[in-house]
PDB file of C-alpha atoms in Angstrom:
ATOM      1  CA  ASP A   1       0.146  -0.203   0.261  1.00 63.00           C
ATOM      2  CA  ALA A   2       1.537   3.318  -1.261  1.00 75.00           C
ATOM      3  CA  GLY A   3       1.865   5.764   1.254  1.00 94.00           C
ATOM      4  CA  VAL A   4       1.963   9.651   0.613  1.00 97.00           C
ATOM      5  CA  THR A   5       4.443  10.525  -2.513  1.00 97.00           C
ATOM      6  CA  GLN A   6       5.694  13.908  -3.049  1.00 98.00           C
ATOM      7  CA  SER A   7       7.752  14.693  -5.954  1.00 97.00           C
ATOM      8  CA  PRO A   8      10.250  16.220  -6.015  1.00 97.00           C
ATOM      9  CA  THR A   9      12.327  15.795  -3.168  1.00 97.00           C
ATOM     10  CA  HIS A  10      14.463  18.487  -3.432  1.00 97.00           C
ATOM     11  CA  LEU A  11      14.303  21.752  -5.341  1.00 96.00           C
ATOM     12  CA  ILE A  12      16.610  24.932  -5.873  1.00 98.00           C
ATOM     13  CA  LYS A  13      14.806  28.107  -7.203  1.00 98.00           C
ATOM     14  CA  THR A  14      15.855  31.835  -7.639  1.00 98.00           C
ATOM     15  CA  ARG A  15      14.060  34.646  -6.144  1.00 98.00           C
ATOM     16  CA  GLY A  16      10.981  35.674  -7.922  1.00 98.00           C
ATOM     17  CA  GLN A  17      10.711  32.448  -9.936  1.00 98.00           C
ATOM     18  CA  GLN A  18       7.471  30.068  -9.642  1.00 98.00           C
ATOM     19  CA  VAL A  19       7.450  26.643  -8.265  1.00 98.00           C
ATOM     20  CA  THR A  20       4.941  23.366  -7.947  1.00 98.00           C
ATOM     21  CA  LEU A  21       4.690  20.870  -6.061  1.00 98.00           C
ATOM     22  CA  ARG A  22       2.981  17.733  -6.365  1.00 98.00           C
ATOM     23  CA  CYS A  23       1.610  14.918  -4.022  1.00 98.00           C
ATOM     24  CA  SER A  24      -0.102  12.015  -4.226  1.00 98.00           C
ATOM     25  CA  PRO A  25      -2.042  10.798  -1.214  1.00 97.00           C
ATOM     26  CA  LYS A  26      -2.401   7.518   0.847  1.00 96.00           C
ATOM     27  CA  SER A  27      -4.679   5.158  -1.266  1.00 94.00           C
ATOM     28  CA  GLY A  28      -8.349   5.507  -0.066  1.00 92.00           C
ATOM     29  CA  HIS A  29      -7.704   9.186   1.426  1.00 94.00           C
ATOM     30  CA  ASP A  30      -9.535  11.752  -0.331  1.00 94.00           C
ATOM     31  CA  THR A  31      -8.574  14.780   1.373  1.00 94.00           C
ATOM     32  CA  VAL A  32      -4.930  16.477   1.076  1.00 95.00           C
ATOM     33  CA  SER A  33      -3.517  19.019   2.949  1.00 95.00           C
ATOM     34  CA  TRP A  34      -0.454  21.282   2.914  1.00 97.00           C
ATOM     35  CA  TYR A  35       2.038  22.095   5.150  1.00 97.00           C
ATOM     36  CA  GLN A  36       5.251  24.551   5.238  1.00 98.00           C
ATOM     37  CA  GLN A  37       7.976  23.734   7.810  1.00 96.00           C
ATOM     38  CA  ALA A  38      10.583  26.240   8.349  1.00 95.00           C
ATOM     39  CA  LEU A  39      13.653  25.080  10.258  1.00 91.00           C
ATOM     40  CA  GLY A  40      13.294  24.168  14.181  1.00 89.00           C
ATOM     41  CA  GLN A  41       9.747  24.992  13.430  1.00 92.00           C
ATOM     42  CA  GLY A  42       6.302  22.893  13.422  1.00 94.00           C
ATOM     43  CA  PRO A  43       4.409  22.522  10.475  1.00 96.00           C
ATOM     44  CA  GLN A  44       2.452  25.301   9.818  1.00 95.00           C
ATOM     45  CA  PHE A  45      -1.009  24.695   7.864  1.00 93.00           C
ATOM     46  CA  ILE A  46      -1.150  26.399   4.275  1.00 96.00           C
ATOM     47  CA  PHE A  47      -4.613  25.004   2.664  1.00 94.00           C
ATOM     48  CA  GLN A  48      -6.301  21.564   2.687  1.00 93.00           C
ATOM     49  CA  TYR A  49      -8.393  20.265  -0.343  1.00 95.00           C
ATOM     50  CA  TYR A  50     -11.249  18.387  -0.417  1.00 93.00           C
ATOM     51  CA  GLU A  51     -13.597  17.333  -3.680  1.00 93.00           C
ATOM     52  CA  GLU A  52     -11.228  19.212  -5.678  1.00 95.00           C
ATOM     53  CA  GLU A  53     -11.830  22.554  -3.942  1.00 94.00           C
ATOM     54  CA  GLU A  54      -9.965  24.550  -1.168  1.00 93.00           C
ATOM     55  CA  ARG A  55     -11.881  24.251   2.082  1.00 90.00           C
ATOM     56  CA  GLN A  56      -9.756  25.903   4.657  1.00 88.00           C
ATOM     57  CA  ARG A  57      -6.784  27.946   4.347  1.00 91.00           C
ATOM     58  CA  GLY A  58      -4.054  28.907   6.885  1.00 90.00           C
ATOM     59  CA  ASN A  59      -2.373  32.455   6.886  1.00 91.00           C
ATOM     60  CA  PHE A  60      -0.576  32.216   3.964  1.00 96.00           C
ATOM     61  CA  PRO A  61      -0.347  35.043   1.065  1.00 97.00           C
ATOM     62  CA  ASP A  62      -2.136  34.707  -2.406  1.00 96.00           C
ATOM     63  CA  ARG A  63       1.082  33.753  -4.091  1.00 98.00           C
ATOM     64  CA  PHE A  64       0.449  30.221  -2.845  1.00 98.00           C
ATOM     65  CA  SER A  65      -2.244  28.361  -4.366  1.00 97.00           C
ATOM     66  CA  GLY A  66      -2.992  24.796  -5.105  1.00 97.00           C
ATOM     67  CA  HIS A  67      -5.197  22.501  -6.838  1.00 97.00           C
ATOM     68  CA  GLN A  68      -6.803  19.225  -6.326  1.00 98.00           C
ATOM     69  CA  PHE A  69      -7.309  16.689  -9.293  1.00 97.00           C
ATOM     70  CA  PRO A  70     -10.238  13.985  -9.804  1.00 97.00           C
ATOM     71  CA  ASN A  71      -7.906  11.181  -8.906  1.00 96.00           C
ATOM     72  CA  TYR A  72      -7.300  13.374  -5.252  1.00 97.00           C
ATOM     73  CA  SER A  73      -3.577  14.217  -6.402  1.00 97.00           C
ATOM     74  CA  SER A  74      -2.907  17.587  -5.263  1.00 98.00           C
ATOM     75  CA  GLU A  75      -0.513  20.593  -6.608  1.00 98.00           C
ATOM     76  CA  LEU A  76       1.075  23.428  -4.297  1.00 98.00           C
ATOM     77  CA  ASN A  77       1.862  26.430  -6.392  1.00 98.00           C
ATOM     78  CA  VAL A  78       3.852  29.369  -5.171  1.00 98.00           C
ATOM     79  CA  ASN A  79       4.614  32.290  -7.356  1.00 97.00           C
ATOM     80  CA  ALA A  80       7.105  35.210  -6.847  1.00 98.00           C
ATOM     81  CA  LEU A  81       9.554  33.101  -4.608  1.00 98.00           C
ATOM     82  CA  LEU A  82      11.317  34.764  -1.920  1.00 98.00           C
ATOM     83  CA  LEU A  83      13.729  33.887   0.269  1.00 97.00           C
ATOM     84  CA  GLY A  84      11.693  33.283   3.226  1.00 96.00           C
ATOM     85  CA  ASP A  85       9.735  30.614   1.220  1.00 98.00           C
ATOM     86  CA  SER A  86      12.681  28.150   1.513  1.00 98.00           C
ATOM     87  CA  ALA A  87      11.260  25.506   3.767  1.00 98.00           C
ATOM     88  CA  LEU A  88      10.185  21.739   3.944  1.00 97.00           C
ATOM     89  CA  TYR A  89       6.795  21.435   2.048  1.00 98.00           C
ATOM     90  CA  LEU A  90       4.710  18.523   3.618  1.00 98.00           C
ATOM     91  CA  CYS A  91       1.547  16.935   2.200  1.00 97.00           C
ATOM     92  CA  ALA A  92      -0.834  14.821   4.539  1.00 96.00           C
ATOM     93  CA  SER A  93      -3.494  13.211   3.486  1.00 95.00           C
ATOM     94  CA  SER A  94      -6.815  11.875   5.035  1.00 92.00           C
ATOM     95  CA  LEU A  95     -10.026   9.990   4.930  1.00 89.00           C
ATOM     96  CA  GLY A  96     -12.529  13.187   4.840  1.00 83.00           C
ATOM     97  CA  PRO A  97     -11.788  16.802   6.081  1.00 78.00           C
ATOM     98  CA  THR A  98     -13.446  15.957   9.697  1.00 75.00           C
ATOM     99  CA  LEU A  99     -12.169  16.740  13.030  1.00 69.00           C
ATOM    100  CA  GLY A 100      -9.808  14.261  14.120  1.00 71.00           C
ATOM    101  CA  SER A 101      -9.114  12.712  11.101  1.00 81.00           C
ATOM    102  CA  PRO A 102      -5.600  11.609  11.616  1.00 86.00           C
ATOM    103  CA  LEU A 103      -3.034  12.920   8.771  1.00 91.00           C
ATOM    104  CA  HIS A 104      -0.458  10.798   6.887  1.00 95.00           C
ATOM    105  CA  PHE A 105       2.469  12.732   5.852  1.00 96.00           C
ATOM    106  CA  GLY A 106       4.462  12.274   2.708  1.00 97.00           C
ATOM    107  CA  ASN A 107       8.527  13.053   3.223  1.00 96.00           C
ATOM    108  CA  GLY A 108       8.228  16.224   1.745  1.00 97.00           C
ATOM    109  CA  THR A 109       9.792  18.501  -0.825  1.00 98.00           C
ATOM    110  CA  ARG A 110      13.061  20.604   0.464  1.00 97.00           C
ATOM    111  CA  LEU A 111      12.606  23.483  -1.529  1.00 98.00           C
ATOM    112  CA  THR A 112      15.655  26.275  -1.276  1.00 98.00           C
ATOM    113  CA  VAL A 113      15.189  29.521  -2.561  1.00 98.00           C
ATOM    114  CA  THR A 114      18.612  31.353  -3.698  1.00 97.00           C
TER     115      THR A 114
ATOM    116  CA  ALA B   1      -7.359  31.243  18.094  1.00 72.00           C
ATOM    117  CA  GLN B   2      -6.140  27.716  18.729  1.00 77.00           C
ATOM    118  CA  ARG B   3      -2.173  27.135  19.921  1.00 87.00           C
ATOM    119  CA  VAL B   4      -0.307  24.572  21.078  1.00 93.00           C
ATOM    120  CA  THR B   5       3.126  25.180  23.188  1.00 95.00           C
ATOM    121  CA  GLN B   6       5.892  22.759  23.576  1.00 97.00           C
ATOM    122  CA  PRO B   7       8.306  24.513  26.334  1.00 96.00           C
ATOM    123  CA  GLU B   8      11.329  22.226  25.611  1.00 96.00           C
ATOM    124  CA  LYS B   9      13.190  21.977  22.335  1.00 96.00           C
ATOM    125  CA  LEU B  10      15.265  19.282  23.807  1.00 97.00           C
ATOM    126  CA  LEU B  11      14.875  16.699  26.276  1.00 98.00           C
ATOM    127  CA  SER B  12      17.734  14.404  27.107  1.00 97.00           C
ATOM    128  CA  VAL B  13      17.435  11.402  29.349  1.00 97.00           C
ATOM    129  CA  PHE B  14      19.447   8.155  29.887  1.00 97.00           C
ATOM    130  CA  LYS B  15      17.635   4.454  28.717  1.00 97.00           C
ATOM    131  CA  GLY B  16      15.088   3.615  31.300  1.00 97.00           C
ATOM    132  CA  ALA B  17      14.443   6.602  32.612  1.00 98.00           C
ATOM    133  CA  PRO B  18      10.919   8.077  32.816  1.00 97.00           C
ATOM    134  CA  VAL B  19       9.960  10.701  29.900  1.00 97.00           C
ATOM    135  CA  GLU B  20       7.498  13.517  30.142  1.00 97.00           C
ATOM    136  CA  LEU B  21       7.088  15.341  27.293  1.00 98.00           C
ATOM    137  CA  LYS B  22       5.118  18.832  27.813  1.00 97.00           C
ATOM    138  CA  CYS B  23       2.465  20.140  25.309  1.00 97.00           C
ATOM    139  CA  ASN B  24      -0.057  23.158  26.355  1.00 96.00           C
ATOM    140  CA  TYR B  25      -2.562  24.446  24.493  1.00 93.00           C
ATOM    141  CA  SER B  26      -4.963  27.125  24.151  1.00 89.00           C
ATOM    142  CA  TYR B  27      -8.540  26.711  23.101  1.00 84.00           C
ATOM    143  CA  SER B  28     -12.011  27.591  24.221  1.00 78.00           C
ATOM    144  CA  GLY B  29     -13.895  24.545  23.210  1.00 77.00           C
ATOM    145  CA  SER B  30     -13.077  20.821  23.235  1.00 78.00           C
ATOM    146  CA  PRO B  31      -9.996  20.146  21.622  1.00 83.00           C
ATOM    147  CA  GLU B  32      -8.879  16.747  20.033  1.00 87.00           C
ATOM    148  CA  LEU B  33      -5.307  16.421  20.496  1.00 90.00           C
ATOM    149  CA  PHE B  34      -2.749  14.186  18.990  1.00 93.00           C
ATOM    150  CA  TRP B  35       1.216  13.503  19.385  1.00 96.00           C
ATOM    151  CA  TYR B  36       2.834  12.931  15.921  1.00 96.00           C
ATOM    152  CA  VAL B  37       6.439  11.583  15.926  1.00 97.00           C
ATOM    153  CA  GLN B  38       9.260  12.061  13.688  1.00 96.00           C
ATOM    154  CA  TYR B  39      11.811   8.747  13.558  1.00 96.00           C
ATOM    155  CA  SER B  40      15.366   9.956  12.135  1.00 93.00           C
ATOM    156  CA  ARG B  41      14.860   9.383   8.073  1.00 91.00           C
ATOM    157  CA  GLN B  42      11.222   9.088   8.614  1.00 93.00           C
ATOM    158  CA  ARG B  43       8.321  10.815   7.922  1.00 94.00           C
ATOM    159  CA  LEU B  44       6.149  12.685  10.421  1.00 96.00           C
ATOM    160  CA  GLN B  45       3.320  10.136  11.603  1.00 95.00           C
ATOM    161  CA  LEU B  46       0.597   9.996  14.331  1.00 93.00           C
ATOM    162  CA  LEU B  47       1.865   8.482  17.497  1.00 95.00           C
ATOM    163  CA  LEU B  48      -1.081   8.708  19.559  1.00 92.00           C
ATOM    164  CA  ARG B  49      -4.682  10.566  19.458  1.00 89.00           C
ATOM    165  CA  HIS B  50      -6.206  11.182  22.801  1.00 85.00           C
ATOM    166  CA  ILE B  51      -9.674   9.873  22.034  1.00 79.00           C
ATOM    167  CA  SER B  52      -7.805   6.435  21.719  1.00 79.00           C
ATOM    168  CA  ARG B  53      -6.853   6.315  25.402  1.00 77.00           C
ATOM    169  CA  GLU B  54      -4.623   3.560  24.084  1.00 81.00           C
ATOM    170  CA  SER B  55      -0.797   3.358  24.658  1.00 84.00           C
ATOM    171  CA  ILE B  56       1.515   3.231  21.937  1.00 88.00           C
ATOM    172  CA  LYS B  57       4.951   1.910  22.053  1.00 92.00           C
ATOM    173  CA  GLY B  58       4.812   2.298  26.025  1.00 93.00           C
ATOM    174  CA  PHE B  59       3.537   6.010  25.346  1.00 95.00           C
ATOM    175  CA  THR B  60       0.601   7.307  27.118  1.00 94.00           C
ATOM    176  CA  ALA B  61      -0.768  10.655  27.185  1.00 94.00           C
ATOM    177  CA  ASP B  62      -3.756  12.245  29.251  1.00 87.00           C
ATOM    178  CA  LEU B  63      -5.827  15.331  28.291  1.00 89.00           C
ATOM    179  CA  ASN B  64      -5.756  17.788  31.516  1.00 90.00           C
ATOM    180  CA  LYS B  65      -8.624  20.412  30.292  1.00 87.00           C
ATOM    181  CA  GLY B  66      -8.176  22.324  33.722  1.00 89.00           C
ATOM    182  CA  GLU B  67      -4.580  22.676  33.103  1.00 90.00           C
ATOM    183  CA  THR B  68      -5.014  22.775  29.437  1.00 92.00           C
ATOM    184  CA  SER B  69      -2.231  20.133  29.150  1.00 93.00           C
ATOM    185  CA  PHE B  70      -1.734  17.282  26.963  1.00 95.00           C
ATOM    186  CA  HIS B  71       1.781  15.691  28.277  1.00 96.00           C
ATOM    187  CA  LEU B  72       3.127  12.463  26.742  1.00 96.00           C
ATOM    188  CA  LYS B  73       4.727   9.924  29.314  1.00 96.00           C
ATOM    189  CA  LYS B  74       6.701   6.916  29.158  1.00 97.00           C
ATOM    190  CA  PRO B  75       7.990   5.265  32.295  1.00 97.00           C
ATOM    191  CA  PHE B  76      10.866   3.491  30.608  1.00 97.00           C
ATOM    192  CA  ALA B  77      12.988   5.466  27.938  1.00 97.00           C
ATOM    193  CA  GLN B  78      14.192   2.982  24.872  1.00 97.00           C
ATOM    194  CA  GLU B  79      16.778   4.087  22.634  1.00 97.00           C
ATOM    195  CA  GLU B  80      14.905   3.819  19.646  1.00 97.00           C
ATOM    196  CA  ASP B  81      12.251   6.300  21.380  1.00 98.00           C
ATOM    197  CA  SER B  82      14.936   9.199  20.141  1.00 98.00           C
ATOM    198  CA  ALA B  83      12.939  11.319  17.529  1.00 97.00           C
ATOM    199  CA  MET B  84      11.062  14.382  17.007  1.00 97.00           C
ATOM    200  CA  TYR B  85       7.821  14.773  18.847  1.00 98.00           C
ATOM    201  CA  TYR B  86       5.065  17.347  17.724  1.00 97.00           C
ATOM    202  CA  CYS B  87       1.809  17.974  19.902  1.00 96.00           C
ATOM    203  CA  ALA B  88      -1.063  18.984  17.594  1.00 93.00           C
ATOM    204  CA  LEU B  89      -4.883  20.418  18.106  1.00 90.00           C
ATOM    205  CA  SER B  90      -7.898  20.180  16.169  1.00 86.00           C
ATOM    206  CA  GLY B  91     -10.823  21.971  17.669  1.00 75.00           C
ATOM    207  CA  MET B  92     -14.403  21.300  17.144  1.00 57.00           C
ATOM    208  CA  GLY B  93     -16.005  25.075  16.410  1.00 53.00           C
ATOM    209  CA  GLY B  94     -12.563  26.491  15.306  1.00 54.00           C
ATOM    210  CA  SER B  95     -10.673  24.765  12.490  1.00 61.00           C
ATOM    211  CA  TYR B  96     -10.204  21.238  12.762  1.00 73.00           C
ATOM    212  CA  ILE B  97      -6.986  21.179  10.798  1.00 80.00           C
ATOM    213  CA  PRO B  98      -4.360  20.302  13.354  1.00 84.00           C
ATOM    214  CA  THR B  99      -2.309  22.913  14.922  1.00 89.00           C
ATOM    215  CA  PHE B 100       1.060  22.142  15.594  1.00 93.00           C
ATOM    216  CA  GLY B 101       3.733  23.077  18.299  1.00 95.00           C
ATOM    217  CA  ARG B 102       7.315  23.656  17.298  1.00 96.00           C
ATOM    218  CA  GLY B 103       8.468  19.835  18.288  1.00 97.00           C
ATOM    219  CA  THR B 104      10.422  18.326  21.212  1.00 98.00           C
ATOM    220  CA  SER B 105      13.597  16.352  20.598  1.00 98.00           C
ATOM    221  CA  LEU B 106      13.736  13.491  22.178  1.00 98.00           C
ATOM    222  CA  ILE B 107      17.274  11.866  22.713  1.00 98.00           C
ATOM    223  CA  VAL B 108      17.551   8.461  24.758  1.00 98.00           C
ATOM    224  CA  HIS B 109      21.033   7.908  25.834  1.00 97.00           C
ATOM    225  CA  PRO B 110      22.653   4.678  26.451  1.00 95.00           C
TER     226      PRO B 110
END
């Protein structure tokens, strides 16, 4: 049973560029959440997708956008990259966007902005 | 707003010693609380959740609503418990999206 998979594993971009990160949820899961984890910090919620719609959003600017496809996979897009966007981006899937639904995490994509 | 505080960045103990990883939360409603763990070179994974009232790998956590705490405990630490531990909270009536603490690194020395 494949767990949550994310691609790429590492990425280096230049300030001002745009980036797309990809996530395939655990088999049977229909909800995808994205988190940003800066060094030494806990994961910070970016947004959650369910039924191809953004259901909840954290305190992140509009430069961060996403998409969910009919097969439940998801993309995270970040425009006009800033140095401060350098972080580990985690995708987590769950069964339904319900309270208490445990998250299953991927290994993350390490984004470095130079 | 919901908030999770893990006051210790690092906790260092010897094998066989008791362990308590602290977690305090701020939330006005009824919270759903979790502990997630990340072992070296592995992904972040759920360790336990308070509604399950179960013991996983010898760890337990009790929700104390009076003290707004959800400390993680183990009576006898093992070297394989060395990992990063994150406390997380979901809140009915607020955001059900888990809010994470900054994490505590547990090191168990032989």
